[in-house]
PDB file of C-alpha atoms in Angstrom:
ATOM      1  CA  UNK A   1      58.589  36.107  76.966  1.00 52.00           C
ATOM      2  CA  UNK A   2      57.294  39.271  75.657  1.00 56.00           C
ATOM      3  CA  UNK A   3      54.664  40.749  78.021  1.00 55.00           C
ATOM      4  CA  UNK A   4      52.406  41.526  75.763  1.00 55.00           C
ATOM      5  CA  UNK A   5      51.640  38.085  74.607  1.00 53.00           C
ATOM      6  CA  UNK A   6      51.612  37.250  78.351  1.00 52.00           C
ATOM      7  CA  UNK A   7      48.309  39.741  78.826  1.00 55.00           C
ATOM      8  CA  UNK A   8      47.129  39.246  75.719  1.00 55.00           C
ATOM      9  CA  UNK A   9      46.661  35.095  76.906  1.00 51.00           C
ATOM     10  CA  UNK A  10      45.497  36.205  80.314  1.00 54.00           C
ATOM     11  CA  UNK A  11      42.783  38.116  78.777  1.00 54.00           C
ATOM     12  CA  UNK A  12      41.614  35.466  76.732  1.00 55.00           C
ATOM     13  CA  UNK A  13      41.715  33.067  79.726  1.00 55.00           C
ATOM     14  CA  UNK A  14      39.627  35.169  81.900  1.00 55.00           C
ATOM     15  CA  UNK A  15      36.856  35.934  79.019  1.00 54.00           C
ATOM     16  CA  UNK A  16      36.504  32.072  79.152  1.00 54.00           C
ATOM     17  CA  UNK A  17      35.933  31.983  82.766  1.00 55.00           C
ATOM     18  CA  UNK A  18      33.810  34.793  82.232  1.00 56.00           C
ATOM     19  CA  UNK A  19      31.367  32.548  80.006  1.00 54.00           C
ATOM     20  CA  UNK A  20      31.777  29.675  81.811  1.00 53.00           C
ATOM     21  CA  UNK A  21      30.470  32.189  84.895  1.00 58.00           C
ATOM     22  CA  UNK A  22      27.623  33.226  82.651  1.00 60.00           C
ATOM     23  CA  UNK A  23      26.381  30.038  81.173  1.00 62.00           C
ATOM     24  CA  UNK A  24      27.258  27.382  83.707  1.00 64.00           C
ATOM     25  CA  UNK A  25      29.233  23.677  83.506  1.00 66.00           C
ATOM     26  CA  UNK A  26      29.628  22.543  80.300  1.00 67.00           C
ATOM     27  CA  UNK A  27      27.821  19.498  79.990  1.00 71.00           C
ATOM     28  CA  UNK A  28      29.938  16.048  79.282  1.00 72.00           C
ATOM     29  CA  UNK A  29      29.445  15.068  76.049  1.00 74.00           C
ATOM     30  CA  UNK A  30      27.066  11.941  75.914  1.00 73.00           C
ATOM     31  CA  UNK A  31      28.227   9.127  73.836  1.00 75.00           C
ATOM     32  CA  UNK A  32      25.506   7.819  71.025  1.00 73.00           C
ATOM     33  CA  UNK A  33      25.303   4.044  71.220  1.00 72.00           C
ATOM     34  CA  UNK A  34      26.222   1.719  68.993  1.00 70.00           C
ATOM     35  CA  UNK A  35      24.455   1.225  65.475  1.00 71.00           C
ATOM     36  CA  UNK A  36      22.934  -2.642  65.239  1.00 67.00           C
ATOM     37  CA  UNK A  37      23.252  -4.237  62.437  1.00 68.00           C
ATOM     38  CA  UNK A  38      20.872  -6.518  61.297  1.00 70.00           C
ATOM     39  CA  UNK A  39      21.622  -9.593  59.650  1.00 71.00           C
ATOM     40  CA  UNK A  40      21.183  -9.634  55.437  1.00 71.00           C
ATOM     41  CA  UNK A  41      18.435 -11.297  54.862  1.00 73.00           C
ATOM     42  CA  UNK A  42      18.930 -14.534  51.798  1.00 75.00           C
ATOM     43  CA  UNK A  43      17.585 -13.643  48.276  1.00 77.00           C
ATOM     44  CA  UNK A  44      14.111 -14.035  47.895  1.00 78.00           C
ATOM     45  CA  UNK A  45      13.053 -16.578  45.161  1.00 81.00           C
ATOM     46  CA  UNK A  46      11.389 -15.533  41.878  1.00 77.00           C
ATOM     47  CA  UNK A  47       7.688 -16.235  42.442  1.00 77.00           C
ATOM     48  CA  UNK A  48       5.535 -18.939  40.395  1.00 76.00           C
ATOM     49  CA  UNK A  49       3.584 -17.962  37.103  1.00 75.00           C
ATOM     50  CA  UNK A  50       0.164 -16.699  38.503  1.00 73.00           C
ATOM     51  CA  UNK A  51      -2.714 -19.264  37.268  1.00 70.00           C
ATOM     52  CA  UNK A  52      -6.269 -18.536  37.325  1.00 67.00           C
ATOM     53  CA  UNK A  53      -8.247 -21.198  39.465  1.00 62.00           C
ATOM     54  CA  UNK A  54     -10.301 -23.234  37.085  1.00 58.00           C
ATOM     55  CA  UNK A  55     -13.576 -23.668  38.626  1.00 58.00           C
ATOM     56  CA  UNK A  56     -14.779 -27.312  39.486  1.00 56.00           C
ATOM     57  CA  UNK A  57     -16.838 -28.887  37.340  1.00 58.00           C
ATOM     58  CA  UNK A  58     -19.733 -30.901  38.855  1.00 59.00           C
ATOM     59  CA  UNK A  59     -20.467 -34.324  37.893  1.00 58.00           C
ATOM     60  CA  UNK A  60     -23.812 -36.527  38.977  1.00 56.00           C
ATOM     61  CA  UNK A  61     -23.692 -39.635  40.202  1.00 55.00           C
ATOM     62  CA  UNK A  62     -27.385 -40.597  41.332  1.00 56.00           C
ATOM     63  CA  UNK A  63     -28.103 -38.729  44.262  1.00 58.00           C
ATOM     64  CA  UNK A  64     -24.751 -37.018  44.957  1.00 57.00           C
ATOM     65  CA  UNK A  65     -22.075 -35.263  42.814  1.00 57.00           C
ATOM     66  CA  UNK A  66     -18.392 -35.357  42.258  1.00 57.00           C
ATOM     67  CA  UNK A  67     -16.280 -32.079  41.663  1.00 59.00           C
ATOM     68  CA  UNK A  68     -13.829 -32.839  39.121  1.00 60.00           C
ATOM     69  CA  UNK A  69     -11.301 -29.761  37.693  1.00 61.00           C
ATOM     70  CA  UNK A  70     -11.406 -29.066  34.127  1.00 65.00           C
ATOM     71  CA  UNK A  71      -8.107 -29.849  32.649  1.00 70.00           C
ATOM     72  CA  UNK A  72      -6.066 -26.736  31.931  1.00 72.00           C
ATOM     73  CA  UNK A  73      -6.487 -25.116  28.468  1.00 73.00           C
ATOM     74  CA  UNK A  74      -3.709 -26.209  25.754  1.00 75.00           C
ATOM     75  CA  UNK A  75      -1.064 -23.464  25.192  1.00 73.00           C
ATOM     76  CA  UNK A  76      -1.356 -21.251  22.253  1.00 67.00           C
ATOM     77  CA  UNK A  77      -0.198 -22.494  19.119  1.00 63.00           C
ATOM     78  CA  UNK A  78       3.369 -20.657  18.114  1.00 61.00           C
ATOM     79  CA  UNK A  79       3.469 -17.387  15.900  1.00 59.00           C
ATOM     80  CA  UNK A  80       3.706 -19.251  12.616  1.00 57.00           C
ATOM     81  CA  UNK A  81       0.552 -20.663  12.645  1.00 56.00           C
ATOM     82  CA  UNK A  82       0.931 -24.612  12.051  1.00 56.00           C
ATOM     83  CA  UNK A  83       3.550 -23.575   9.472  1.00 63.00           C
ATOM     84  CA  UNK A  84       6.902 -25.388  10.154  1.00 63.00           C
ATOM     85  CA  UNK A  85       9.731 -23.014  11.518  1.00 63.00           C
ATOM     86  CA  UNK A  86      12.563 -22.176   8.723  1.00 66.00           C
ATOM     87  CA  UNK A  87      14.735 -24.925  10.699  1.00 66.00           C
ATOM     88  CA  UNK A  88      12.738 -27.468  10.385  1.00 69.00           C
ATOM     89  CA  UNK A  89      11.936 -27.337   6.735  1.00 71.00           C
ATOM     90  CA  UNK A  90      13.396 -30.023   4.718  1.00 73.00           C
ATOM     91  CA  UNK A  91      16.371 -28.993   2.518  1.00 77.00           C
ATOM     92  CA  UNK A  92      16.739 -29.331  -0.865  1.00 77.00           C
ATOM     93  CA  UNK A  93      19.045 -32.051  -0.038  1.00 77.00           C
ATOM     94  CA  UNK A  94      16.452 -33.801   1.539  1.00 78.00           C
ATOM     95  CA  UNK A  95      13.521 -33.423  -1.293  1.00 76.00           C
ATOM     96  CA  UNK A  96      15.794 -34.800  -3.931  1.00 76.00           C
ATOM     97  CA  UNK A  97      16.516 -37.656  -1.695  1.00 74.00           C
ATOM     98  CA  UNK A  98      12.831 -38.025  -1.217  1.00 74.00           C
ATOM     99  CA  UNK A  99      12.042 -38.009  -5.076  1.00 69.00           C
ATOM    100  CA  UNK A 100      14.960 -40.273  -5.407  1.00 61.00           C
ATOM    101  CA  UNK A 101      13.731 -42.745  -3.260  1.00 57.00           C
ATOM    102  CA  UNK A 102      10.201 -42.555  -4.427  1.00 53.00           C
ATOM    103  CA  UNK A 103      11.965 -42.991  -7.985  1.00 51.00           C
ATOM    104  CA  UNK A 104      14.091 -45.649  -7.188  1.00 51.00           C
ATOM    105  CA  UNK A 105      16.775 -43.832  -9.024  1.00 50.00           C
ATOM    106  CA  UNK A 106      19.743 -41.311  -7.763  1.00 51.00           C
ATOM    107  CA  UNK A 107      18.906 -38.195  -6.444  1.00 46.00           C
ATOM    108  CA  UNK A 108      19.791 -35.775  -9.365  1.00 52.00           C
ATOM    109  CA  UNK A 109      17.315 -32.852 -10.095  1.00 50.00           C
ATOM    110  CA  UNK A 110      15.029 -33.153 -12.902  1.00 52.00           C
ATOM    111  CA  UNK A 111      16.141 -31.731 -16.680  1.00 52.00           C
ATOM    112  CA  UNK A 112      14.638 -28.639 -17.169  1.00 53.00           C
ATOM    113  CA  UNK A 113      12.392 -28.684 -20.353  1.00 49.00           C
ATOM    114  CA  UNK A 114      13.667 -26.589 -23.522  1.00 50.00           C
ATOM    115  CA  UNK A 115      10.519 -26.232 -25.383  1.00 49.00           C
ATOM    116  CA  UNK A 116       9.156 -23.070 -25.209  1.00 47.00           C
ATOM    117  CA  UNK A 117       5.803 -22.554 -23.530  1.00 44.00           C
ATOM    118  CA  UNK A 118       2.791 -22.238 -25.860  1.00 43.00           C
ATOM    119  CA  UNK A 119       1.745 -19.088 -26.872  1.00 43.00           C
ATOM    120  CA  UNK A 120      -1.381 -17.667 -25.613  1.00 43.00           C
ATOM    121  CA  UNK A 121      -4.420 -18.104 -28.359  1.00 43.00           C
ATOM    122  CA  UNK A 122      -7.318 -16.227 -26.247  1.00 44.00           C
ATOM    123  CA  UNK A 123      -5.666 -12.752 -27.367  1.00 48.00           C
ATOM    124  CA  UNK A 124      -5.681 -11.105 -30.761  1.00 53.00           C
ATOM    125  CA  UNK A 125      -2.632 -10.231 -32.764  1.00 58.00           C
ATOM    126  CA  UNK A 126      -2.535  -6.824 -31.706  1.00 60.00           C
ATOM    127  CA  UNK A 127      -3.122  -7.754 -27.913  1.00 61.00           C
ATOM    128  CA  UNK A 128      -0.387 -10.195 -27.932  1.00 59.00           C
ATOM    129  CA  UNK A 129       2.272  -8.157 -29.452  1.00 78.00           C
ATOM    130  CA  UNK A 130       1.883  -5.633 -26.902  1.00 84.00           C
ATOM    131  CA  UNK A 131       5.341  -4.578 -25.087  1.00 87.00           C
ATOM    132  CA  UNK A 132       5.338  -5.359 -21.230  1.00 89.00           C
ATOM    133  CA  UNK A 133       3.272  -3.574 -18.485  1.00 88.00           C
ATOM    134  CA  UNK A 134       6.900  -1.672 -17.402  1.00 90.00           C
ATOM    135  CA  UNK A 135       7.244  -0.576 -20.974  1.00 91.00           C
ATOM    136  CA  UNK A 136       3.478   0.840 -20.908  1.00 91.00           C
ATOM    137  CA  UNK A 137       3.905   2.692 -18.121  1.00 92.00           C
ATOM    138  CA  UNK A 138       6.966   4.548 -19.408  1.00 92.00           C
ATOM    139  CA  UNK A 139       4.943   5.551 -22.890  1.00 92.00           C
ATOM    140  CA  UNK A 140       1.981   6.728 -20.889  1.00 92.00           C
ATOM    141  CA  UNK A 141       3.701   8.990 -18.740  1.00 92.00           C
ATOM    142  CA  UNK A 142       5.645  10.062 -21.624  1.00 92.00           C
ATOM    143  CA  UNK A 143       2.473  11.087 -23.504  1.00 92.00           C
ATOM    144  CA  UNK A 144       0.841  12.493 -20.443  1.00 91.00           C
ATOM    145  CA  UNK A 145       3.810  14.688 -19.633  1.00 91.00           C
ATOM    146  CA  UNK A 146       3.655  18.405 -19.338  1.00 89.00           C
ATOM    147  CA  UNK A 147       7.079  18.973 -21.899  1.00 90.00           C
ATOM    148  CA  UNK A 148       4.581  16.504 -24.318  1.00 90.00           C
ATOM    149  CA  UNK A 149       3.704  18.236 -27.594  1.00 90.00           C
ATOM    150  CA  UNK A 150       1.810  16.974 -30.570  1.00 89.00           C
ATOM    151  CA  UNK A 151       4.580  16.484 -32.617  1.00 91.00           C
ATOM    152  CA  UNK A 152       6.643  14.353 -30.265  1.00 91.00           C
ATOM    153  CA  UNK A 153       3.159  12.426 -29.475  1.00 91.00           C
ATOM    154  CA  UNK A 154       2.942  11.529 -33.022  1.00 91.00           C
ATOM    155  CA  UNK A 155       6.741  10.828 -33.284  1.00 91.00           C
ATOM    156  CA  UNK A 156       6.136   8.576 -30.265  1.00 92.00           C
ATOM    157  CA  UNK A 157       3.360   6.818 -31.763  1.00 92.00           C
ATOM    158  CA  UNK A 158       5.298   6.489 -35.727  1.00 91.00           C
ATOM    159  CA  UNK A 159       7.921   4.777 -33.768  1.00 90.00           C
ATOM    160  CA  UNK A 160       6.102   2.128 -31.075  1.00 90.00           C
ATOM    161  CA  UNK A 161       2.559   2.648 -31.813  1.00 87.00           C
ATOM    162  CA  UNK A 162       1.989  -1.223 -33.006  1.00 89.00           C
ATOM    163  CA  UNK A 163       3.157  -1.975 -29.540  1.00 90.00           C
ATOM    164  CA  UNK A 164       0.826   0.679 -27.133  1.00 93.00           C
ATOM    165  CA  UNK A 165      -1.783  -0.802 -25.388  1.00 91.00           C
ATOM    166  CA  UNK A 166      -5.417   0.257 -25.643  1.00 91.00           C
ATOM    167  CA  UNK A 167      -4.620   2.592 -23.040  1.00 92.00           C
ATOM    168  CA  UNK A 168      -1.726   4.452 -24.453  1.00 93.00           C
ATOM    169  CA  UNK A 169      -3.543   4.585 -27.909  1.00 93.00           C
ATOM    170  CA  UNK A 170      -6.715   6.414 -26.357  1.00 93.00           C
ATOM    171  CA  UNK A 171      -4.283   8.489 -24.360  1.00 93.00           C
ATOM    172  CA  UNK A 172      -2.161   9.457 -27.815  1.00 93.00           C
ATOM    173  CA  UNK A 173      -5.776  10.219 -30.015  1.00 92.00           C
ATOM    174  CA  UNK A 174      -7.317  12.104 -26.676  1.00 92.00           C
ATOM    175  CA  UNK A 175      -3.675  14.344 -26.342  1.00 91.00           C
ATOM    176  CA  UNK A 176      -3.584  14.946 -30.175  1.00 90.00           C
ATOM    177  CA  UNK A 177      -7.019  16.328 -30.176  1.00 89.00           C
ATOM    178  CA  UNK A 178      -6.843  18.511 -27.370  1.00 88.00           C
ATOM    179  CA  UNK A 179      -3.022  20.576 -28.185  1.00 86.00           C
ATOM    180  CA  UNK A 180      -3.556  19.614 -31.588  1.00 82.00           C
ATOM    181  CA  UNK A 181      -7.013  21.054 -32.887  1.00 79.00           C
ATOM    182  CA  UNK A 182      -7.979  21.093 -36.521  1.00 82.00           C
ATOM    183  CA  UNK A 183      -4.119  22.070 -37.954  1.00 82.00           C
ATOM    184  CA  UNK A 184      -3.823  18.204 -38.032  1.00 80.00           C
ATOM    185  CA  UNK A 185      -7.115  17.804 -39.914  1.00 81.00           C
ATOM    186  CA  UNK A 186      -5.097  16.585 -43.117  1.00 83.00           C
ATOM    187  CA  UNK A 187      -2.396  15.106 -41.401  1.00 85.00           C
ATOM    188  CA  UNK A 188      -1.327  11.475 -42.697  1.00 87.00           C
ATOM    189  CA  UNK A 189       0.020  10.126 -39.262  1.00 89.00           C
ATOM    190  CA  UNK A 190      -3.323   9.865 -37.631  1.00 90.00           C
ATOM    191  CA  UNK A 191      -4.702   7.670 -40.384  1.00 90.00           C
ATOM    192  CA  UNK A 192      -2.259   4.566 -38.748  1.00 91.00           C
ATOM    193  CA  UNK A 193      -3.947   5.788 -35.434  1.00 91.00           C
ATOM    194  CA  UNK A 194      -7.425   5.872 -36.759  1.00 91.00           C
ATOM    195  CA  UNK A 195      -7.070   2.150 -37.542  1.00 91.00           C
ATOM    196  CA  UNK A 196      -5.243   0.819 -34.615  1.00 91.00           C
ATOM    197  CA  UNK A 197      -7.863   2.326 -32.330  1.00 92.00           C
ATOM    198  CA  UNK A 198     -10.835   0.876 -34.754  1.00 90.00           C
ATOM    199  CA  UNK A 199      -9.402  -3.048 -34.207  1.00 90.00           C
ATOM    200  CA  UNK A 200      -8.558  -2.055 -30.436  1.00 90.00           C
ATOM    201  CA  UNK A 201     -12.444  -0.896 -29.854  1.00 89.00           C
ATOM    202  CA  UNK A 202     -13.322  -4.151 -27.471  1.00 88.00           C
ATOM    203  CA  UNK A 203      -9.899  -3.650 -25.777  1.00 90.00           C
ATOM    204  CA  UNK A 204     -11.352  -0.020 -24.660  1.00 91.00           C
ATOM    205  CA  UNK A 205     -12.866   1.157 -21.564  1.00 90.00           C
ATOM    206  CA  UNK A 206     -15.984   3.399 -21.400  1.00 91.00           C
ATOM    207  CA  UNK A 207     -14.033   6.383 -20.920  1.00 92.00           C
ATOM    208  CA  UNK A 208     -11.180   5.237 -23.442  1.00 93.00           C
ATOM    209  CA  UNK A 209     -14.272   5.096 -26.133  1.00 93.00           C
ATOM    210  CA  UNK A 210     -15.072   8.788 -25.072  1.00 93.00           C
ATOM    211  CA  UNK A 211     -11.599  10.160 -25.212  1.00 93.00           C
ATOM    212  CA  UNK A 212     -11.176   8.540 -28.981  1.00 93.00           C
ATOM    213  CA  UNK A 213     -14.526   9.890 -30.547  1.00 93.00           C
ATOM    214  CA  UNK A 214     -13.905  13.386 -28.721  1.00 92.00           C
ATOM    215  CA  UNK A 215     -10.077  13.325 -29.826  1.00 92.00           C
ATOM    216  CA  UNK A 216     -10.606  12.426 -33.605  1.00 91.00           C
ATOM    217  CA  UNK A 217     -13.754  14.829 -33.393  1.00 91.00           C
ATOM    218  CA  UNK A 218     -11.491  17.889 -32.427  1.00 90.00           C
ATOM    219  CA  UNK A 219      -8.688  17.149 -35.044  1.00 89.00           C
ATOM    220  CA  UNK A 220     -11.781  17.259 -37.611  1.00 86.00           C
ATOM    221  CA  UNK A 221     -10.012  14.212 -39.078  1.00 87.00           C
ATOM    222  CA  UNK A 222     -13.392  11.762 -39.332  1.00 86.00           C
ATOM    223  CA  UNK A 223     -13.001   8.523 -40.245  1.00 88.00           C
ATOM    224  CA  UNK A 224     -16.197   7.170 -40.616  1.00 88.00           C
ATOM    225  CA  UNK A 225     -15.390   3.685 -40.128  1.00 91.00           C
ATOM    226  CA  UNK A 226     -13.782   4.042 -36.596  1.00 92.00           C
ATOM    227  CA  UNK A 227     -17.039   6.223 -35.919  1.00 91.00           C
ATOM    228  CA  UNK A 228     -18.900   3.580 -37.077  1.00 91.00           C
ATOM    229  CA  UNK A 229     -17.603   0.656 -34.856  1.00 92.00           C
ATOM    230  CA  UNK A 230     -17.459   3.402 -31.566  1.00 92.00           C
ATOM    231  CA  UNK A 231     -21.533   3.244 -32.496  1.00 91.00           C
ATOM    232  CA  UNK A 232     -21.866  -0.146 -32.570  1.00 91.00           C
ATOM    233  CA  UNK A 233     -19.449  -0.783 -29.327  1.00 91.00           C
ATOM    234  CA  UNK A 234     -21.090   2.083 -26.516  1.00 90.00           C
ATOM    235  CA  UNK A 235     -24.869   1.161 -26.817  1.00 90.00           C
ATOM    236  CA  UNK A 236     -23.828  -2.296 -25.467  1.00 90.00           C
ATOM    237  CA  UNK A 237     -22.335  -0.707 -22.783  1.00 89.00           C
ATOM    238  CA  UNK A 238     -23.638   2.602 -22.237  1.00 89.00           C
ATOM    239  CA  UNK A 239     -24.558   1.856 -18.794  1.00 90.00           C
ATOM    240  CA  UNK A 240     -20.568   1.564 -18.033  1.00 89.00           C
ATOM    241  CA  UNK A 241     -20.689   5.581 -19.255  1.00 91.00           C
ATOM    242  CA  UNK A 242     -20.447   8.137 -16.674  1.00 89.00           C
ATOM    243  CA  UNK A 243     -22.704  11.744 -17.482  1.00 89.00           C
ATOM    244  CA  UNK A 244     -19.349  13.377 -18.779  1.00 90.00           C
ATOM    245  CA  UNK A 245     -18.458   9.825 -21.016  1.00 91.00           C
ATOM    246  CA  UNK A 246     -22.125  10.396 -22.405  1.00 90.00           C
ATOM    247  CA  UNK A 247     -21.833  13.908 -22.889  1.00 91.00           C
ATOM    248  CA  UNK A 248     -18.473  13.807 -24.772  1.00 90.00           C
ATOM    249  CA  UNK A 249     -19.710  10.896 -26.927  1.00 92.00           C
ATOM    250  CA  UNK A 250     -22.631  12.713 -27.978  1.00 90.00           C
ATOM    251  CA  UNK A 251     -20.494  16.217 -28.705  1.00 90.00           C
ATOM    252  CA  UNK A 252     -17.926  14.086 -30.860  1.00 91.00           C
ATOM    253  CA  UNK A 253     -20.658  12.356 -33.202  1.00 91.00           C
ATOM    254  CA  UNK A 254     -22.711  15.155 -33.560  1.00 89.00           C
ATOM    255  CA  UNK A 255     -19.568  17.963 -34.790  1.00 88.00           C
ATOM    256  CA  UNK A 256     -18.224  14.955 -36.957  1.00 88.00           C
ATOM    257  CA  UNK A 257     -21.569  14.839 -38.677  1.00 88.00           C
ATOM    258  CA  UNK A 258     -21.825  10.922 -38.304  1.00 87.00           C
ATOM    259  CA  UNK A 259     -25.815   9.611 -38.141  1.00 85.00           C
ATOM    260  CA  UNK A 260     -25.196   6.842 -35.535  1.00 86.00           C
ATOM    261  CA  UNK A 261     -29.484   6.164 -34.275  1.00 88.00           C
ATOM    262  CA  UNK A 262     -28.329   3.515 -32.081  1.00 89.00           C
ATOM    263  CA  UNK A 263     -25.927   5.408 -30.295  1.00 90.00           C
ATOM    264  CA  UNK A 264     -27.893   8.659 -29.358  1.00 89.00           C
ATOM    265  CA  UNK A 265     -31.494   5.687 -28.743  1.00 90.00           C
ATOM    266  CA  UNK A 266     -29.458   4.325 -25.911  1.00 90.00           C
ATOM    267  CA  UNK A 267     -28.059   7.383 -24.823  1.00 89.00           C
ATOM    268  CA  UNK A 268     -31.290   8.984 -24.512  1.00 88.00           C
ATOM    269  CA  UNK A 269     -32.899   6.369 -22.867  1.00 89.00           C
ATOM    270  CA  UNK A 270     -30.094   6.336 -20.405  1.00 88.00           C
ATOM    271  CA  UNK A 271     -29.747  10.424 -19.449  1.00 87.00           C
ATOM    272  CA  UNK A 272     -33.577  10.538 -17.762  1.00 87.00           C
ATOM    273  CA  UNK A 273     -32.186   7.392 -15.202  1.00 87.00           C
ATOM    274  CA  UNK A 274     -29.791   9.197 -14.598  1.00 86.00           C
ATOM    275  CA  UNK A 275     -29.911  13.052 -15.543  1.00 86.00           C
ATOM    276  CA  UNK A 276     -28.798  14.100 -11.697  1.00 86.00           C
ATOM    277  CA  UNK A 277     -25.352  13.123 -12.474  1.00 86.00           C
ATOM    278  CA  UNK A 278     -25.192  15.515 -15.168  1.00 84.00           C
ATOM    279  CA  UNK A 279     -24.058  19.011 -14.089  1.00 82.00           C
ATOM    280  CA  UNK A 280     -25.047  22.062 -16.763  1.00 81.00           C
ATOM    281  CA  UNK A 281     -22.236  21.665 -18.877  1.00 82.00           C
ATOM    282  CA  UNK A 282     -22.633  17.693 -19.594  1.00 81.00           C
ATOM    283  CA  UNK A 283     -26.411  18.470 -20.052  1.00 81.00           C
ATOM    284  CA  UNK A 284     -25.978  21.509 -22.340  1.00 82.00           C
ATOM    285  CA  UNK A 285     -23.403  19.169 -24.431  1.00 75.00           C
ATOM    286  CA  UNK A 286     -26.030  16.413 -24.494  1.00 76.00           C
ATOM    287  CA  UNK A 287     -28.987  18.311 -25.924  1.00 74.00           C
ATOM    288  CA  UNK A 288     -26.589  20.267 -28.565  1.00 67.00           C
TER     289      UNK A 288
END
């Protein structure tokens, strides 16, 4: 054994005893008792719904009283209300057997009826050839629409005019008068439009009656007798008119020239009522 190793152990051994000279006797190590395990305890049981205590109700009997609790409230109806569920509604299976039975015949649905519905005799000629509500829409936004010019208005109106609604046909004369101006003072299409809008004048609105005088007023196309009925219609209902509606009514019969006493009677007697809706412009128009 090499010698080296020999001393080399030795020394080691003796540093040891050196520490164990320095510190003292190691101490045993002490043993840690035993962990106890405790039993697992069952699974608790969900607890009972929570109810409120109802408070006994008191009842006299002579000279001494009985405490009686208030039945419990009934539970809330269900989320449709009294309406049956989907699943319980009876089939159509089940209603033809129904009308069958209260028939005394076979349950076979009823023949549909062939004859056309009557036609609606409360609207005029005009009203009831109208094209549907869809149909309106598209015209109106097609007259409204930036790209719109006068010509393709008119072009508009040449082709489905009898069909606009009174809407669409104070829309097309209002349009026409304000890109339009007096170059369309002698032009033939707005004669058509002059005389829809005349038999039309108790389909209009207030402000519908406004844009029509004020359109045909700029064109400087008059046609007296649509003036004429616009004069008779707005004193009935000049209080419908809003201080701008006046104002433009006024403007349009007064640069078309047309004497309508009736008209500007109920419009003055209206304007003091109400003269603090007006702003300078509508008030300046008025006067003129």
């Amino acid at each position: 054994m090499d010698p080296r190793l020999v001393n080399r152990h030795d020394r080691r051994r003796s540093r040891s005893r050196s520490r164990e000279n320095r510190r003292g006797p190691v101490p045993p190590r002490r043993e840690s008792p035993p962990r106890r395990r405790w039993p697992v305890p069952p699974p608790r049981e969900a607890p009972p719904p929570r109810r409120w205590p109802v408070p006994p109700r008191r009842e006299q009997h002579g000279d001494f009283s009985i405490r009686r609790r208030t039945p419990p409230p009934p539970p809330p109806p269900p989320h449709w209300e009294g309406r049956r569920p989907r699943w319980e509604r009876p089939t159509r299976r089940d209603r033809l057997a129904e009308s069958s039975d209260s028939r005394g015949g076979r349950g076979e649905p009823r023949p549909r009826r062939e004859e056309p519905r009557p036609r609606r005799t409360d609207r005029g000629d005009d009203q009831a050839s109208e094209a549907p509500r869809g149909q309106q829409i598209a015209w109106g936004k097609q007259i409204t629409a930036r790209t719109a010019t006068t010509e393709s208005i008119l072009a508009l109106f040449m082709r489905e005019g009898c069909r606009f609604s009174a809407r669409n046909l104070a829309t097309t004369a209002h349009r026409v008068g304000k890109f339009g101006g007096p170059r369309f003072r002698s032009d033939q299409r707005l004669e058509p439009l002059a005389e829809m809008c005349g038999r039309r004048t108790g389909d209009f609105k207030a402000m519908e009656l406004a844009n029509v005088a004020w359109g045909f007023a700029k064109t400087e196309f008059i046609d007296r007798r649509l003036f004429l009925v616009i004069a008779v219609e707005t004193p009935m209902r000049v209080r419908e008119f809003k201080s701008q509606e006046m104002a433009n009514t006024v403007w349009a019969f007064a640069t078309a020239g047309v004497a309508a006493r009736t008209l500007f009677g109920a419009i003055a007697s209206e304007v003091p009522r109400r003269v603090r809706e007006f702003n300078s412009q509508e008030l300046a128009n008025t006067v003129w």
